[in-house]
Amino acid sequence: MNFRVFFFGIFFIFIHVNITNAIENKILFKVNNEIITSLDIFSEMKYLRIINDEFKKLEKEKAFEVSKNSIIREKIKEIEIERVIKKIEIEDKILNNLIISYFKEFKINTITEFENFFLNKNIDPNAIKKKISIEVLWNQLIYSKYNQNVKIDKQLIKNNLSNNKEQKEFLISEILFNINENENLNRKILLINNSIKEINFAQTALAYSISDTANKGGNLGWISESILSEQIYKKIKKLKVGEHTSPITVPGGFLILKLLDFKEVNKEFDIENEVEKIVKKKTNQQLNQFSNIYFNKVKKDLVIEEVKHKSVINK
């Protein structure tokens, strides 16, 4: 009796695994010679549902499109990293610290907890480790290529802080987009604006933004006015809470910003320390712009194609 139960249990698992593979393991896209399967996109959908509440509200077709674009973006970065750096690899201690920091909001404090958390949700923890490694190595690549191009006026920052200790802080979300060769800018803007009206800003950011903040619904968090460029500050200060800007031309594309909230702060601070904090944040902003420019350049040199009705072999 026990043998029969065991046999049928194994038989059921075998059938289930093979049916799952038959359904999921299809090549859907190629980026150069790198394949993207339905299993890749399905796994990305599960991951995005975990890290972003807004993603859960998307219709199935839109959720698929967002997941597909996210995977393609990641694959493009992976290809370029392997071309330049050769290997997707980060020292375990550094990677583990980054993982714990990244998933702190899920009350994950150890790597074991991280692995169990994703295993319980039927997601391979190693796939998440690779995903984070790609982002870290991409950022290192951008820093090495463009660090010397970052231009920041420390004295101007110091003067502004000395003359204005009352600072406004803004809670902002962004949609960064660009247009392909076959796209019309006005039509793209209309498409995005209609999407913002029909669903909301966060879901539209998921669908259309090319920024790394897209998976967080475009949320940039609280930003001090001293961090913002003069061009952006002039746009933001005119907004009421809930409103968004018209597209702003920036390096790497077009930027739409939404004001979620604002506050005025009056705090005492050490000028030198505050200047260094602002310089660091402005440096990251400029590097993000260089990142978008470089990504677009890399993408143009790759062939991205849809593949139909081909099964994965030896995946």
JSON list of N, CA, C and O in Angstrom, two decimals, residues 69 73 174-177 192 204-215 218:
[
{"chain": "A", "resi": 69, "resn": "ASN", "atom": "N", "xyz": [9.66, 43.64, -20.79]},
{"chain": "A", "resi": 69, "resn": "ASN", "atom": "CA", "xyz": [10.58, 44.77, -20.94]},
{"chain": "A", "resi": 69, "resn": "ASN", "atom": "C", "xyz": [11.64, 44.77, -19.85]},
{"chain": "A", "resi": 69, "resn": "ASN", "atom": "O", "xyz": [12.80, 45.12, -20.09]},
{"chain": "A", "resi": 73, "resn": "ARG", "atom": "N", "xyz": [15.60, 44.46, -20.67]},
{"chain": "A", "resi": 73, "resn": "ARG", "atom": "CA", "xyz": [16.51, 45.48, -20.15]},
{"chain": "A", "resi": 73, "resn": "ARG", "atom": "C", "xyz": [17.66, 44.82, -19.37]},
{"chain": "A", "resi": 73, "resn": "ARG", "atom": "O", "xyz": [18.83, 45.17, -19.53]},
{"chain": "A", "resi": 174, "resn": "GLU", "atom": "N", "xyz": [8.79, 59.51, -10.81]},
{"chain": "A", "resi": 174, "resn": "GLU", "atom": "CA", "xyz": [9.24, 59.86, -12.16]},
{"chain": "A", "resi": 174, "resn": "GLU", "atom": "C", "xyz": [8.83, 58.83, -13.20]},
{"chain": "A", "resi": 174, "resn": "GLU", "atom": "O", "xyz": [8.64, 57.65, -12.89]},
{"chain": "A", "resi": 175, "resn": "ILE", "atom": "N", "xyz": [8.68, 59.33, -14.41]},
{"chain": "A", "resi": 175, "resn": "ILE", "atom": "CA", "xyz": [8.59, 58.47, -15.59]},
{"chain": "A", "resi": 175, "resn": "ILE", "atom": "C", "xyz": [9.64, 59.00, -16.57]},
{"chain": "A", "resi": 175, "resn": "ILE", "atom": "O", "xyz": [9.54, 60.14, -17.03]},
{"chain": "A", "resi": 176, "resn": "LEU", "atom": "N", "xyz": [10.65, 58.20, -16.84]},
{"chain": "A", "resi": 176, "resn": "LEU", "atom": "CA", "xyz": [11.66, 58.56, -17.83]},
{"chain": "A", "resi": 176, "resn": "LEU", "atom": "C", "xyz": [11.41, 57.72, -19.08]},
{"chain": "A", "resi": 176, "resn": "LEU", "atom": "O", "xyz": [11.33, 56.50, -18.99]},
{"chain": "A", "resi": 177, "resn": "PHE", "atom": "N", "xyz": [11.26, 58.38, -20.21]},
{"chain": "A", "resi": 177, "resn": "PHE", "atom": "CA", "xyz": [11.01, 57.63, -21.44]},
{"chain": "A", "resi": 177, "resn": "PHE", "atom": "C", "xyz": [11.79, 58.23, -22.59]},
{"chain": "A", "resi": 177, "resn": "PHE", "atom": "O", "xyz": [12.26, 59.37, -22.54]},
{"chain": "A", "resi": 192, "resn": "ILE", "atom": "N", "xyz": [1.18, 58.16, -22.90]},
{"chain": "A", "resi": 192, "resn": "ILE", "atom": "CA", "xyz": [1.54, 58.13, -21.48]},
{"chain": "A", "resi": 192, "resn": "ILE", "atom": "C", "xyz": [0.54, 58.92, -20.65]},
{"chain": "A", "resi": 192, "resn": "ILE", "atom": "O", "xyz": [0.10, 58.47, -19.58]},
{"chain": "A", "resi": 204, "resn": "THR", "atom": "N", "xyz": [1.69, 53.46, -14.70]},
{"chain": "A", "resi": 204, "resn": "THR", "atom": "CA", "xyz": [2.21, 53.96, -15.98]},
{"chain": "A", "resi": 204, "resn": "THR", "atom": "C", "xyz": [3.74, 53.95, -15.97]},
{"chain": "A", "resi": 204, "resn": "THR", "atom": "O", "xyz": [4.38, 53.64, -16.97]},
{"chain": "A", "resi": 205, "resn": "ALA", "atom": "N", "xyz": [4.34, 54.29, -14.81]},
{"chain": "A", "resi": 205, "resn": "ALA", "atom": "CA", "xyz": [5.79, 54.21, -14.68]},
{"chain": "A", "resi": 205, "resn": "ALA", "atom": "C", "xyz": [6.28, 52.78, -14.90]},
{"chain": "A", "resi": 205, "resn": "ALA", "atom": "O", "xyz": [7.28, 52.54, -15.58]},
{"chain": "A", "resi": 206, "resn": "LEU", "atom": "N", "xyz": [5.56, 51.84, -14.34]},
{"chain": "A", "resi": 206, "resn": "LEU", "atom": "CA", "xyz": [5.90, 50.43, -14.54]},
{"chain": "A", "resi": 206, "resn": "LEU", "atom": "C", "xyz": [5.89, 50.06, -16.02]},
{"chain": "A", "resi": 206, "resn": "LEU", "atom": "O", "xyz": [6.75, 49.34, -16.51]},
{"chain": "A", "resi": 207, "resn": "ALA", "atom": "N", "xyz": [4.89, 50.59, -16.73]},
{"chain": "A", "resi": 207, "resn": "ALA", "atom": "CA", "xyz": [4.67, 50.21, -18.12]},
{"chain": "A", "resi": 207, "resn": "ALA", "atom": "C", "xyz": [5.60, 50.93, -19.09]},
{"chain": "A", "resi": 207, "resn": "ALA", "atom": "O", "xyz": [6.03, 50.34, -20.09]},
{"chain": "A", "resi": 208, "resn": "TYR", "atom": "N", "xyz": [5.93, 52.20, -18.82]},
{"chain": "A", "resi": 208, "resn": "TYR", "atom": "CA", "xyz": [6.61, 53.01, -19.83]},
{"chain": "A", "resi": 208, "resn": "TYR", "atom": "C", "xyz": [7.97, 53.57, -19.43]},
{"chain": "A", "resi": 208, "resn": "TYR", "atom": "O", "xyz": [8.75, 53.97, -20.29]},
{"chain": "A", "resi": 209, "resn": "SER", "atom": "N", "xyz": [8.27, 53.62, -18.14]},
{"chain": "A", "resi": 209, "resn": "SER", "atom": "CA", "xyz": [9.52, 54.24, -17.72]},
{"chain": "A", "resi": 209, "resn": "SER", "atom": "C", "xyz": [10.71, 53.33, -18.00]},
{"chain": "A", "resi": 209, "resn": "SER", "atom": "O", "xyz": [10.64, 52.12, -17.80]},
{"chain": "A", "resi": 210, "resn": "ILE", "atom": "N", "xyz": [11.80, 53.93, -18.48]},
{"chain": "A", "resi": 210, "resn": "ILE", "atom": "CA", "xyz": [13.04, 53.17, -18.72]},
{"chain": "A", "resi": 210, "resn": "ILE", "atom": "C", "xyz": [14.03, 53.36, -17.57]},
{"chain": "A", "resi": 210, "resn": "ILE", "atom": "O", "xyz": [15.14, 52.86, -17.62]},
{"chain": "A", "resi": 211, "resn": "SER", "atom": "N", "xyz": [13.62, 54.10, -16.55]},
{"chain": "A", "resi": 211, "resn": "SER", "atom": "CA", "xyz": [14.49, 54.32, -15.40]},
{"chain": "A", "resi": 211, "resn": "SER", "atom": "C", "xyz": [14.52, 53.07, -14.52]},
{"chain": "A", "resi": 211, "resn": "SER", "atom": "O", "xyz": [13.58, 52.27, -14.52]},
{"chain": "A", "resi": 212, "resn": "ASP", "atom": "N", "xyz": [15.59, 52.93, -13.74]},
{"chain": "A", "resi": 212, "resn": "ASP", "atom": "CA", "xyz": [15.67, 51.80, -12.81]},
{"chain": "A", "resi": 212, "resn": "ASP", "atom": "C", "xyz": [14.64, 51.91, -11.69]},
{"chain": "A", "resi": 212, "resn": "ASP", "atom": "O", "xyz": [14.43, 50.95, -10.95]},
{"chain": "A", "resi": 213, "resn": "THR", "atom": "N", "xyz": [14.00, 53.07, -11.55]},
{"chain": "A", "resi": 213, "resn": "THR", "atom": "CA", "xyz": [12.95, 53.24, -10.55]},
{"chain": "A", "resi": 213, "resn": "THR", "atom": "C", "xyz": [11.60, 52.69, -11.03]},
{"chain": "A", "resi": 213, "resn": "THR", "atom": "O", "xyz": [10.64, 52.67, -10.26]},
{"chain": "A", "resi": 214, "resn": "ALA", "atom": "N", "xyz": [11.53, 52.24, -12.29]},
{"chain": "A", "resi": 214, "resn": "ALA", "atom": "CA", "xyz": [10.26, 51.78, -12.86]},
{"chain": "A", "resi": 214, "resn": "ALA", "atom": "C", "xyz": [9.63, 50.68, -12.02]},
{"chain": "A", "resi": 214, "resn": "ALA", "atom": "O", "xyz": [8.42, 50.68, -11.78]},
{"chain": "A", "resi": 215, "resn": "ASN", "atom": "N", "xyz": [10.45, 49.72, -11.56]},
{"chain": "A", "resi": 215, "resn": "ASN", "atom": "CA", "xyz": [9.92, 48.59, -10.79]},
{"chain": "A", "resi": 215, "resn": "ASN", "atom": "C", "xyz": [9.37, 49.01, -9.43]},
{"chain": "A", "resi": 215, "resn": "ASN", "atom": "O", "xyz": [8.70, 48.23, -8.76]},
{"chain": "A", "resi": 218, "resn": "GLY", "atom": "N", "xyz": [8.24, 54.21, -10.09]},
{"chain": "A", "resi": 218, "resn": "GLY", "atom": "CA", "xyz": [8.85, 55.52, -10.34]},
{"chain": "A", "resi": 218, "resn": "GLY", "atom": "C", "xyz": [9.18, 56.30, -9.09]},
{"chain": "A", "resi": 218, "resn": "GLY", "atom": "O", "xyz": [9.66, 57.44, -9.18]}
]
